[in-house]
Coordinates of C-alpha atoms and ligand atoms in Angstrom, one line a residue:
Chain A
M1 CA 11.3 18.6 375.8
K2 CA 8.0 17.7 373.6
Q3 CA 7.6 14.2 373.0
Q4 CA 7.6 14.9 369.4
T5 CA 11.0 16.5 369.7
I6 CA 12.5 13.5 371.1
E7 CA 11.1 11.4 368.4
T8 CA 12.6 13.6 365.9
L9 CA 15.9 13.5 367.6
V10 CA 16.0 9.7 367.9
R11 CA 15.2 9.2 364.4
W12 CA 18.2 11.5 363.4
A13 CA 20.3 9.7 365.9
F14 CA 19.4 6.3 364.0
M15 CA 19.9 7.7 360.6
A16 CA 23.4 9.1 361.3
V17 CA 24.6 5.8 362.8
A18 CA 23.0 3.9 359.9
L19 CA 24.6 6.4 357.3
F20 CA 28.0 6.1 358.9
S21 CA 27.9 2.4 358.8
I22 CA 27.0 2.5 355.2
T23 CA 29.5 5.1 354.1
A24 CA 32.3 3.4 355.8
L25 CA 31.3 0.1 353.7
C26 CA 31.1 2.3 350.7
L27 CA 34.7 3.9 351.4
I28 CA 36.1 0.3 351.7
M29 CA 34.6 -0.8 348.5
L30 CA 35.9 2.3 346.6
F31 CA 39.4 2.0 348.3
L32 CA 39.4 -1.8 346.9
V33 CA 38.6 -0.4 343.2
F34 CA 40.8 2.4 343.3
E35 CA 43.6 0.4 344.2
G36 CA 42.9 -2.6 342.1
V37 CA 41.8 -1.1 338.8
P38 CA 45.6 0.3 338.3
I39 CA 46.7 -3.2 337.4
L40 CA 44.9 -3.2 334.1
K41 CA 47.7 -0.7 333.2
H42 CA 50.1 -3.5 333.1
V43 CA 47.7 -6.5 332.1
S44 CA 44.4 -6.8 330.2
L45 CA 41.3 -8.0 332.2
K46 CA 41.3 -11.1 330.3
E47 CA 45.1 -12.0 331.0
F48 CA 44.6 -11.1 334.6
V49 CA 41.6 -13.5 335.4
F50 CA 42.2 -16.2 332.8
G51 CA 46.3 -15.9 333.1
L52 CA 47.7 -19.3 334.1
Y53 CA 50.9 -18.0 335.9
W54 CA 51.1 -16.1 338.9
Y55 CA 55.0 -15.0 339.4
P56 CA 54.4 -11.7 340.9
T57 CA 58.1 -11.2 342.0
S58 CA 59.8 -12.4 339.0
D59 CA 61.1 -10.0 336.4
P60 CA 59.1 -9.6 334.3
A61 CA 56.2 -10.4 336.4
D62 CA 53.2 -12.5 335.5
F63 CA 49.8 -11.7 337.0
G64 CA 47.6 -14.4 336.1
I65 CA 45.2 -15.5 338.9
F66 CA 43.3 -18.2 337.0
P67 CA 45.0 -20.7 339.5
L68 CA 43.9 -18.9 342.4
V69 CA 40.5 -18.6 341.3
V70 CA 40.3 -22.3 340.5
G71 CA 41.8 -23.0 344.0
S72 CA 39.2 -20.9 345.7
F73 CA 36.3 -22.7 343.7
L74 CA 37.4 -26.2 344.2
V75 CA 38.2 -25.6 347.9
T76 CA 34.4 -24.2 348.3
L77 CA 33.0 -26.9 346.2
L78 CA 34.8 -29.9 347.8
S79 CA 34.0 -28.3 351.3
G80 CA 30.3 -28.1 350.4
V81 CA 30.4 -31.7 349.2
V82 CA 31.6 -32.7 352.6
S83 CA 29.6 -30.3 354.7
I84 CA 26.3 -30.1 353.2
P85 CA 25.4 -33.9 353.5
L86 CA 27.2 -34.2 356.7
G87 CA 25.5 -31.2 358.4
V88 CA 22.0 -31.7 356.9
M89 CA 22.0 -35.6 357.9
T90 CA 23.3 -34.5 361.5
A91 CA 20.5 -32.4 361.9
L92 CA 17.9 -34.9 360.6
Y93 CA 19.3 -37.3 363.1
L94 CA 19.1 -34.8 366.1
A95 CA 15.5 -33.4 364.9
E96 CA 13.9 -36.5 363.9
I97 CA 15.8 -39.9 365.1
A98 CA 17.8 -39.5 368.3
S99 CA 15.9 -39.7 371.4
G100 CA 15.0 -36.5 373.5
R101 CA 18.0 -37.1 375.9
T102 CA 20.7 -37.6 373.2
A103 CA 19.7 -34.5 371.3
E104 CA 19.6 -32.3 374.3
I105 CA 23.4 -33.2 374.9
V106 CA 24.6 -33.4 371.2
K107 CA 22.9 -30.0 370.2
P108 CA 24.7 -27.4 372.5
M109 CA 28.0 -29.5 371.6
V110 CA 27.3 -28.8 368.0
E111 CA 26.4 -25.0 368.5
L112 CA 29.7 -24.6 370.7
M113 CA 31.6 -25.8 367.7
A114 CA 30.5 -23.2 365.4
S115 CA 32.4 -20.7 367.4
M116 CA 35.8 -22.7 367.0
P117 CA 38.3 -20.0 366.1
S118 CA 39.7 -20.7 362.5
V119 CA 43.3 -20.7 363.6
V120 CA 42.5 -23.7 365.7
I121 CA 41.1 -25.7 362.9
G122 CA 44.1 -24.8 360.6
F123 CA 46.3 -25.9 363.5
F124 CA 44.6 -29.3 363.8
G125 CA 44.8 -29.5 359.9
M126 CA 48.4 -29.0 359.9
V127 CA 49.5 -31.0 362.9
V128 CA 47.1 -34.1 362.7
V129 CA 45.2 -34.2 359.5
A130 CA 47.9 -33.4 357.1
P131 CA 50.6 -36.2 358.7
F132 CA 47.5 -38.5 358.5
I133 CA 46.9 -38.0 355.0
Q134 CA 50.4 -38.1 354.1
K135 CA 50.8 -41.6 355.6
T136 CA 47.4 -43.0 354.3
F137 CA 47.5 -41.8 350.8
D138 CA 51.4 -42.3 350.8
I139 CA 51.8 -38.7 349.3
P140 CA 55.0 -36.4 349.8
V141 CA 53.0 -33.5 351.6
G142 CA 49.4 -33.5 353.5
L143 CA 48.8 -30.1 353.0
N144 CA 46.7 -29.7 350.0
L145 CA 43.3 -29.3 348.4
F146 CA 41.9 -32.3 350.3
N147 CA 43.0 -31.2 353.6
A148 CA 41.6 -27.6 353.1
S149 CA 38.4 -28.7 351.9
L150 CA 38.1 -31.0 354.7
M151 CA 38.9 -28.2 357.2
L152 CA 36.8 -25.7 355.6
A153 CA 34.0 -28.2 355.7
F154 CA 34.4 -28.6 359.3
M155 CA 34.1 -25.0 360.1
S156 CA 30.6 -25.1 358.1
I157 CA 29.0 -28.2 359.7
P158 CA 28.1 -26.6 363.0
T159 CA 26.3 -23.8 361.4
I160 CA 24.6 -26.0 358.8
C161 CA 23.6 -28.5 361.3
S162 CA 22.1 -26.5 364.2
I163 CA 20.4 -23.9 361.7
S164 CA 18.9 -26.8 359.6
E165 CA 18.0 -28.5 362.8
D166 CA 15.9 -25.6 363.8
A167 CA 14.1 -25.5 360.3
I168 CA 13.6 -29.4 360.5
F169 CA 12.4 -29.3 364.2
S170 CA 9.8 -26.3 363.2
V171 CA 7.9 -28.7 360.5
P172 CA 4.6 -29.0 361.9
Q173 CA 3.7 -32.1 363.9
A174 CA 0.3 -32.3 361.9
L175 CA 2.3 -32.7 358.4
K176 CA 4.1 -35.7 359.9
E177 CA 0.9 -37.2 361.5
A178 CA -0.5 -36.9 358.0
S179 CA 2.1 -38.8 356.4
F180 CA 2.2 -41.7 359.3
A181 CA -1.7 -42.0 358.9
L182 CA -1.4 -42.7 355.1
G183 CA 0.8 -45.5 355.9
A184 CA 4.4 -43.9 355.3
T185 CA 7.5 -45.2 357.1
H186 CA 9.5 -42.9 359.3
L187 CA 12.2 -42.8 356.4
E188 CA 9.5 -42.2 353.8
T189 CA 8.1 -39.3 356.0
I190 CA 11.6 -37.8 356.3
V191 CA 12.4 -37.8 352.7
R192 CA 8.9 -36.7 351.2
V193 CA 7.5 -34.5 353.6
I194 CA 10.1 -33.2 356.4
V195 CA 12.8 -32.5 354.2
P196 CA 10.8 -30.8 351.4
A197 CA 8.8 -28.9 354.2
S198 CA 12.1 -27.5 355.5
I199 CA 14.0 -27.1 352.5
S200 CA 14.3 -23.4 352.5
G201 CA 15.4 -23.3 355.9
I202 CA 17.9 -25.9 355.1
C203 CA 19.2 -23.8 352.1
T204 CA 19.4 -20.6 354.5
A205 CA 21.5 -23.0 356.8
V206 CA 24.0 -24.2 354.0
I207 CA 24.4 -20.3 352.7
L208 CA 25.3 -19.1 356.1
G209 CA 27.3 -22.4 357.0
M210 CA 29.5 -22.1 353.7
S211 CA 29.9 -18.3 353.6
R212 CA 31.8 -18.7 356.5
A213 CA 34.1 -21.0 354.6
I214 CA 34.0 -19.3 351.2
G215 CA 36.3 -16.1 352.2
E216 CA 38.2 -17.8 354.8
T217 CA 41.6 -17.0 355.0
M218 CA 43.4 -18.6 358.0
V219 CA 42.7 -22.1 357.3
V220 CA 43.6 -22.1 353.5
L221 CA 46.7 -20.1 354.4
M222 CA 47.8 -22.5 356.8
V223 CA 46.8 -26.0 355.2
A224 CA 45.9 -25.5 351.4
G225 CA 49.8 -25.9 350.3
G226 CA 50.1 -22.6 348.7
A227 CA 51.1 -23.5 345.1
A228 CA 49.8 -21.1 342.8
M229 CA 49.0 -24.0 340.0
I230 CA 45.8 -25.6 338.8
P231 CA 45.5 -28.9 340.7
G232 CA 45.4 -32.0 338.8
S233 CA 44.2 -34.3 341.7
L234 CA 42.8 -33.9 345.3
F235 CA 46.3 -34.3 346.5
D236 CA 47.9 -31.3 344.9
P237 CA 48.6 -28.2 346.6
V238 CA 46.4 -24.9 346.0
R239 CA 46.6 -21.3 346.6
P240 CA 43.2 -20.1 347.1
M241 CA 42.9 -16.0 346.6
P242 CA 42.5 -15.1 350.3
A243 CA 45.8 -17.2 351.2
S244 CA 47.6 -15.4 348.3
I245 CA 46.5 -12.0 349.5
A246 CA 47.2 -12.6 353.4
A247 CA 50.5 -14.2 352.4
E248 CA 52.0 -11.7 349.8
M249 CA 50.5 -8.2 351.2
A250 CA 53.1 -7.7 353.5
E251 CA 55.8 -8.1 351.1
A252 CA 54.4 -6.1 348.1
P253 CA 55.9 -2.7 348.1
F254 CA 53.4 0.2 348.5
G255 CA 52.1 1.4 345.1
S256 CA 53.6 -1.5 343.0
E257 CA 52.1 -3.7 340.5
H258 CA 52.2 -6.4 342.8
Y259 CA 50.3 -4.3 345.4
H260 CA 47.6 -3.4 342.8
A261 CA 47.4 -7.0 341.8
L262 CA 46.6 -8.0 345.1
F263 CA 43.9 -5.4 345.6
A264 CA 42.5 -6.4 342.1
T265 CA 42.5 -10.3 343.4
G266 CA 40.5 -8.9 346.5
L267 CA 37.9 -7.5 344.1
V268 CA 37.6 -10.8 342.1
L269 CA 37.4 -12.5 345.4
F270 CA 34.6 -10.3 346.3
A271 CA 33.0 -11.1 342.8
F272 CA 33.1 -14.5 343.7
T273 CA 31.4 -14.5 347.0
F274 CA 28.8 -12.1 345.7
V275 CA 27.8 -14.4 342.8
F276 CA 27.8 -17.4 345.6
N277 CA 25.6 -15.4 347.5
L278 CA 23.3 -14.5 344.7
V279 CA 23.0 -18.2 343.7
A280 CA 22.3 -19.2 347.3
D281 CA 19.6 -16.6 347.4
Y282 CA 18.0 -17.8 344.3
I283 CA 18.0 -21.2 345.5
S284 CA 16.5 -20.8 348.6
H285 CA 13.7 -18.8 347.1
R286 CA 13.2 -21.2 344.5
F287 CA 12.3 -23.9 346.8
R288 CA 10.3 -21.9 349.2
Q289 CA 7.1 -23.6 350.1
T290 CA 4.3 -21.0 350.8
G291 CA 3.6 -20.8 354.6
E292 CA 5.4 -24.0 356.0
A293 CA 8.4 -24.1 358.1
S294 CA 10.5 -21.6 356.4
L295 CA 13.0 -19.7 358.3
Chain B
M1 CA -30.6 -53.8 358.7
E2 CA -27.9 -55.7 360.4
S3 CA -24.4 -55.5 359.7
S4 CA -21.3 -57.4 360.5
T5 CA -18.6 -56.0 362.9
K6 CA -15.7 -54.4 361.1
M7 CA -13.7 -53.3 364.0
H8 CA -14.2 -53.7 367.9
T9 CA -12.3 -52.8 371.0
K10 CA -12.5 -54.7 374.3
G11 CA -11.4 -53.4 377.7
L12 CA -9.1 -50.7 376.4
D13 CA -7.1 -48.9 378.7
F14 CA -4.8 -45.8 377.7
Y15 CA -2.2 -44.1 379.5
Y16 CA -0.2 -40.8 379.0
N17 CA 2.9 -41.1 381.1
D18 CA 0.9 -42.3 384.2
A19 CA -2.2 -40.6 383.8
Q20 CA -5.0 -42.8 382.6
A21 CA -7.1 -41.2 379.7
L22 CA -9.3 -44.2 379.0
Y23 CA -11.1 -46.8 381.1
D24 CA -12.1 -50.0 380.1
I25 CA -13.6 -48.9 376.6
S26 CA -15.6 -51.8 374.7
L27 CA -17.1 -50.7 371.6
E28 CA -18.0 -52.3 368.1
F29 CA -18.1 -50.7 364.8
P30 CA -20.7 -52.3 362.5
Q31 CA -19.5 -52.2 358.8
N32 CA -20.7 -49.4 356.5
R33 CA -22.2 -47.4 359.4
V34 CA -21.1 -44.1 360.9
T35 CA -20.4 -44.2 364.4
A36 CA -20.4 -40.9 366.1
L37 CA -18.1 -40.3 369.5
I38 CA -19.6 -37.2 371.4
G39 CA -18.7 -36.0 375.0
P40 CA -17.3 -33.1 376.5
S41 CA -13.8 -31.8 375.6
G42 CA -11.1 -34.0 377.4
C43 CA -13.0 -36.7 377.7
G44 CA -10.8 -39.0 375.7
K45 CA -12.4 -38.9 372.1
S46 CA -9.3 -38.2 370.1
T47 CA -7.3 -40.5 372.2
F48 CA -9.7 -43.3 371.8
L49 CA -9.7 -42.5 368.2
R50 CA -5.9 -42.4 367.8
C51 CA -5.6 -45.8 369.3
L52 CA -7.8 -47.5 366.4
N53 CA -4.9 -46.6 363.8
R54 CA -2.0 -46.6 366.5
M55 CA -1.4 -43.1 365.9
N56 CA -0.6 -42.7 369.8
D57 CA 2.5 -44.7 368.9
L58 CA 4.0 -41.3 367.9
I59 CA 3.5 -40.1 371.4
P60 CA 6.5 -41.0 373.6
K61 CA 5.7 -42.5 377.1
T62 CA 2.2 -43.7 376.3
R63 CA 0.9 -47.3 376.7
A64 CA -2.5 -49.0 376.1
K65 CA -3.8 -52.2 377.4
G66 CA -6.8 -54.2 376.1
E67 CA -7.9 -55.4 372.9
I68 CA -8.7 -53.9 369.2
M69 CA -9.4 -56.1 366.1
L70 CA -9.9 -55.1 362.8
E71 CA -11.8 -58.1 361.4
N72 CA -9.4 -60.8 362.4
M73 CA -6.4 -58.3 362.7
D74 CA -5.2 -57.9 366.0
V75 CA -3.9 -54.1 366.3
F76 CA -1.6 -54.6 369.1
D77 CA 0.1 -57.5 367.8
P78 CA 3.9 -56.7 368.2
A79 CA 4.3 -58.4 364.9
L80 CA 1.9 -56.3 362.8
D81 CA 3.4 -53.8 360.3
V82 CA 1.7 -50.6 361.5
V83 CA 1.9 -49.5 357.9
S84 CA -0.4 -52.0 356.8
L85 CA -2.8 -51.3 359.4
R86 CA -2.8 -47.5 358.5
R87 CA -3.3 -48.5 354.9
R88 CA -6.8 -50.1 356.0
V89 CA -7.7 -47.6 358.8
G90 CA -7.2 -44.0 357.3
M91 CA -7.7 -40.7 359.3
V92 CA -8.7 -36.9 359.0
F93 CA -7.6 -34.6 361.2
Q94 CA -9.3 -31.6 363.0
K95 CA -7.2 -29.0 361.3
P96 CA -6.8 -29.4 357.6
N97 CA -3.1 -30.5 357.0
P98 CA -2.3 -30.6 353.3
F99 CA 1.0 -31.2 352.5
P100 CA 2.8 -28.3 351.0
K101 CA 2.9 -29.9 347.7
T102 CA 0.5 -29.5 344.9
I103 CA -3.2 -30.9 344.8
F104 CA -2.0 -33.9 342.7
E105 CA 0.6 -34.7 344.7
N106 CA -1.1 -34.5 348.0
I107 CA -3.5 -37.2 346.8
A108 CA -0.8 -39.2 345.1
Y109 CA 1.1 -39.2 348.2
G110 CA -0.5 -42.2 350.0
M111 CA -0.2 -44.3 346.8
R112 CA 3.5 -43.6 346.0
V113 CA 4.4 -44.7 349.6
N114 CA 2.4 -47.8 349.4
G115 CA 4.5 -48.8 346.3
V116 CA 2.1 -47.7 343.5
R117 CA 4.2 -46.8 340.5
D118 CA 1.7 -47.0 337.6
K119 CA 1.3 -43.5 336.4
A120 CA -1.9 -44.0 334.8
L121 CA -3.4 -45.7 337.9
I122 CA -2.2 -43.0 340.0
A123 CA -3.6 -40.2 337.7
E124 CA -7.1 -42.2 337.6
R125 CA -7.5 -42.5 341.4
V126 CA -6.4 -39.2 342.2
E127 CA -9.6 -38.3 339.8
T128 CA -11.9 -41.0 341.7
S129 CA -10.8 -40.0 345.2
L130 CA -11.3 -36.1 344.3
R131 CA -14.6 -37.0 342.9
Q132 CA -15.6 -39.0 346.0
A133 CA -14.8 -36.1 348.2
A134 CA -16.9 -34.1 346.2
I135 CA -14.2 -31.6 345.1
W136 CA -13.0 -32.7 341.7
E137 CA -14.9 -30.0 340.1
E138 CA -13.5 -27.1 342.2
V139 CA -9.8 -28.4 341.6
K140 CA -9.6 -30.4 338.2
D141 CA -8.2 -27.3 336.4
R142 CA -5.4 -26.7 339.0
L143 CA -4.1 -29.9 339.9
N144 CA -0.9 -28.6 339.5
E145 CA -1.1 -25.7 341.9
S146 CA -0.2 -26.0 345.5
A147 CA -2.6 -27.1 348.1
L148 CA -2.1 -24.3 350.3
G149 CA -4.0 -22.0 347.9
L150 CA -7.3 -23.6 348.7
S151 CA -9.9 -22.5 351.2
G152 CA -9.9 -24.1 354.7
G153 CA -13.0 -26.4 353.4
Q154 CA -11.5 -27.2 350.2
Q155 CA -8.5 -28.2 352.3
Q156 CA -10.4 -30.4 354.5
R157 CA -12.0 -32.3 351.4
L158 CA -8.8 -32.7 349.9
C159 CA -7.5 -34.3 352.9
I160 CA -10.5 -36.5 352.8
A161 CA -9.8 -37.5 349.3
R162 CA -6.2 -37.8 350.3
A163 CA -7.2 -40.5 352.9
L164 CA -9.5 -42.3 350.3
A165 CA -7.0 -42.5 347.7
V166 CA -5.3 -45.4 349.4
E167 CA -8.7 -47.1 349.7
P168 CA -9.1 -47.5 353.4
E169 CA -11.7 -49.8 354.8
V170 CA -12.3 -47.6 357.9
L171 CA -12.0 -43.8 358.0
L172 CA -11.5 -42.1 361.3
M173 CA -12.3 -38.6 361.5
D174 CA -11.5 -36.1 364.4
E175 CA -13.8 -33.1 364.6
P176 CA -13.4 -32.8 360.5
A177 CA -15.6 -29.8 360.4
S178 CA -14.8 -27.9 363.7
A179 CA -12.6 -25.6 361.9
L180 CA -15.0 -25.0 358.9
D181 CA -17.7 -22.4 358.3
P182 CA -21.4 -23.7 358.2
I183 CA -21.3 -24.1 354.3
A184 CA -18.2 -25.9 354.1
T185 CA -19.6 -28.1 357.3
Q186 CA -22.7 -29.0 355.4
K187 CA -20.5 -30.4 352.5
I188 CA -18.6 -32.5 354.7
E189 CA -21.7 -34.1 356.4
E190 CA -23.1 -34.8 352.8
L191 CA -19.9 -36.3 352.0
I192 CA -19.9 -38.3 355.4
I193 CA -23.0 -39.9 354.7
S194 CA -22.3 -40.7 350.9
L195 CA -18.9 -42.2 351.7
S196 CA -20.6 -44.9 354.3
K197 CA -22.0 -46.8 351.5
A198 CA -18.7 -47.9 350.9
L199 CA -16.6 -47.4 354.3
T200 CA -16.9 -47.7 357.9
I201 CA -16.8 -44.5 359.5
I202 CA -15.9 -43.4 363.1
I203 CA -16.3 -39.7 363.6
V204 CA -15.5 -37.3 366.8
T205 CA -17.6 -34.4 367.0
H206 CA -18.5 -32.0 369.7
N207 CA -21.6 -30.9 367.8
M208 CA -24.8 -32.8 368.9
Q209 CA -26.8 -31.7 365.8
Q210 CA -23.8 -33.0 363.6
A211 CA -23.7 -36.3 365.4
A212 CA -27.6 -36.7 365.0
R213 CA -27.5 -35.7 361.2
V214 CA -24.6 -38.0 360.2
S215 CA -24.3 -41.1 362.4
D216 CA -26.1 -44.4 362.8
I217 CA -24.7 -45.0 366.1
T218 CA -23.8 -42.8 368.8
A219 CA -21.1 -43.4 371.8
F220 CA -21.3 -40.8 374.6
F221 CA -17.9 -40.7 376.5
Y222 CA -17.4 -38.8 379.8
M223 CA -14.0 -38.5 381.7
G224 CA -12.2 -41.6 379.8
K225 CA -15.3 -43.8 380.3
L226 CA -17.8 -45.1 377.7
I227 CA -21.2 -44.1 379.2
E228 CA -23.5 -45.1 376.7
V229 CA -24.0 -46.4 373.2
N230 CA -27.0 -46.8 371.0
N231 CA -28.7 -46.1 367.9
T232 CA -28.2 -42.5 367.3
D233 CA -32.2 -42.0 367.1
T234 CA -32.5 -43.8 370.6
L235 CA -29.7 -42.0 372.3
F236 CA -30.9 -38.8 371.5
T237 CA -34.5 -39.3 371.9
K238 CA -34.6 -42.0 374.8
P239 CA -31.3 -41.9 376.5
E240 CA -30.9 -44.5 379.3
L241 CA -28.8 -42.7 381.8
K242 CA -29.5 -39.3 383.1
Q243 CA -25.8 -38.4 382.5
T244 CA -26.4 -38.8 379.1
E245 CA -29.6 -36.8 378.9
D246 CA -28.0 -34.1 380.6
Y247 CA -25.3 -33.7 378.2
I248 CA -27.4 -34.0 374.9
T249 CA -29.9 -31.4 376.5
G250 CA -26.9 -29.1 377.2
R251 CA -27.3 -29.2 380.9
F252 CA -23.6 -29.5 381.3
G253 CA -20.9 -29.5 378.7
Ligands
ADP301 N1 0.0 -35.8 374.1 C1 -0.9 -35.8 375.5 N2 0.0 -35.9 376.5 C2 -0.6 -36.2 377.7 N3 -2.0 -35.7 377.8 C3 -2.8 -35.7 376.8 C4 -2.2 -35.8 375.5 N4 -3.4 -35.5 374.9 C5 -4.2 -35.6 375.5 N5 -3.9 -35.7 376.8 C6 -5.1 -35.8 377.8 O1 -5.8 -36.9 377.8 C7 -7.3 -36.4 378.1 C8 -8.0 -36.7 377.0 O2 -7.7 -35.9 375.7 P1 -8.4 -36.2 374.5 O3 -8.5 -37.3 373.8 O4 -7.7 -35.2 373.4 O5 -9.7 -35.6 374.7 P2 -11.0 -35.1 373.6 O6 -10.3 -35.4 372.2 O7 -12.3 -35.8 374.0 O8 -11.0 -33.5 373.7 C9 -7.1 -35.1 378.4 O9 -7.4 -35.0 379.7 C10 -5.9 -34.7 377.9 O10 -5.4 -33.7 378.7
MG302 MG1 -10.1 -33.9 370.5

């Protein structure tokens, strides 16, 4: 065969594969829309998203997912509050402060933890963390917003830490030396030069780390407590969107209102993660400093 | 014209791991003079320079022996705060290394980490330093733009201004013009000569003409040893040692 014919064939093959995967994804999207939208025949969009009551099986049923949205939002927010500082500070410690030997041992361990299956983390949250919280804070149940946020944070920390570490490590030695030569201490150099120079990589790390937690189902299903209400405190149970979908899909009759409501919840969850990605992308571009140490 | 000694080293040895890089270097740097360190690549010029502000502390498993004095401050005194040493002994590196910050913040950095809070004072000294480094006219309208948008020669003068802003007494320069084109190089050389009115300058260069043009004193290093030091004119016209003569006439390099 002629060289050119092979080239053309290869190009077509790649295009076919790309087309296939993109089409499949589009079909899933379409399916989600087709199965979700019919719920609007029963409730208005406003009642669905901002309705305060989620009683899909009572008669008449209530399809208000606002408590689920709030649950997802709070769990994500709180897990970020825990995982971002812990992950980034661990990365700074490993890249800048720890001795070479310590970093060599700890780094692979952190990376290994990134591959921990979520069901294991959920299990740990149920049998270890929940009783601990229950006793320490003297509350009736340990499965709640706090526990779920903590477990999700532990899912994100390894990713945040190891990717941030790469970004921090790649800050040129010349910049650090410039800072030291001007009479800056190590801490000042970290805060004023190293972190700003690697901030865009750190943002990427946070996005990747948190996106592992944001649509996470298993952990929240196991440890969030499952009550579809707006929490009044850290120790109230919540029912984030993925947990609700996973728990109810099996019992919702095919084609029923409940069934459509769950698909619509999936659509809202999709919008939620989409907005998260947009915001994260915007932030990481905002902080990008030309040329230096961006991932 | 005599000048008092600003800084000196005595019997300085330096080791990377167990490889000795400097052997018994004793050298004096007179106040307000430019001293050039010349010698072939790898002979220890940068290593020596980086001993003077203890920059080598940053490299693990290195060790120095001997004495370095800045007036009557013992540079190797374990009780010495190296921050205060580095404030008095500034450094300009071979490759321009501006921070990825604005031009203004690059210059203000040294003041900020040294506790200057007065905004008016910072703004004033930013301008003075940029003027001293002969770059004010080129950047005065873009102080809030990134320093990385400047050309290489401008970046290097910015780095000089950044070092000047903390008002050091000694300025160490490690081949400050080696990455620059001839016009930028000439600007840096003029700058060095004008700065020496107020500062003690120690400059590493592998360019002999440059050493001859800018320095008052020249020290020739070879394989980690100080071979010969003299007034620049004398060293280049009547070197005492054959080895020095061979190097400056380009017979080995
Ligand atoms: N970080 C380092 N670790 C180990 N050896 C080094 C290091 N830096 C320089 N050296 C060695 O020390 C010697 C002197 O180097 P250097 O001071 O950079 O020379 P110069 O600046 O005159 O070219 C060379 O043999 C070099 O290989
Ligand atoms: Mg050198």
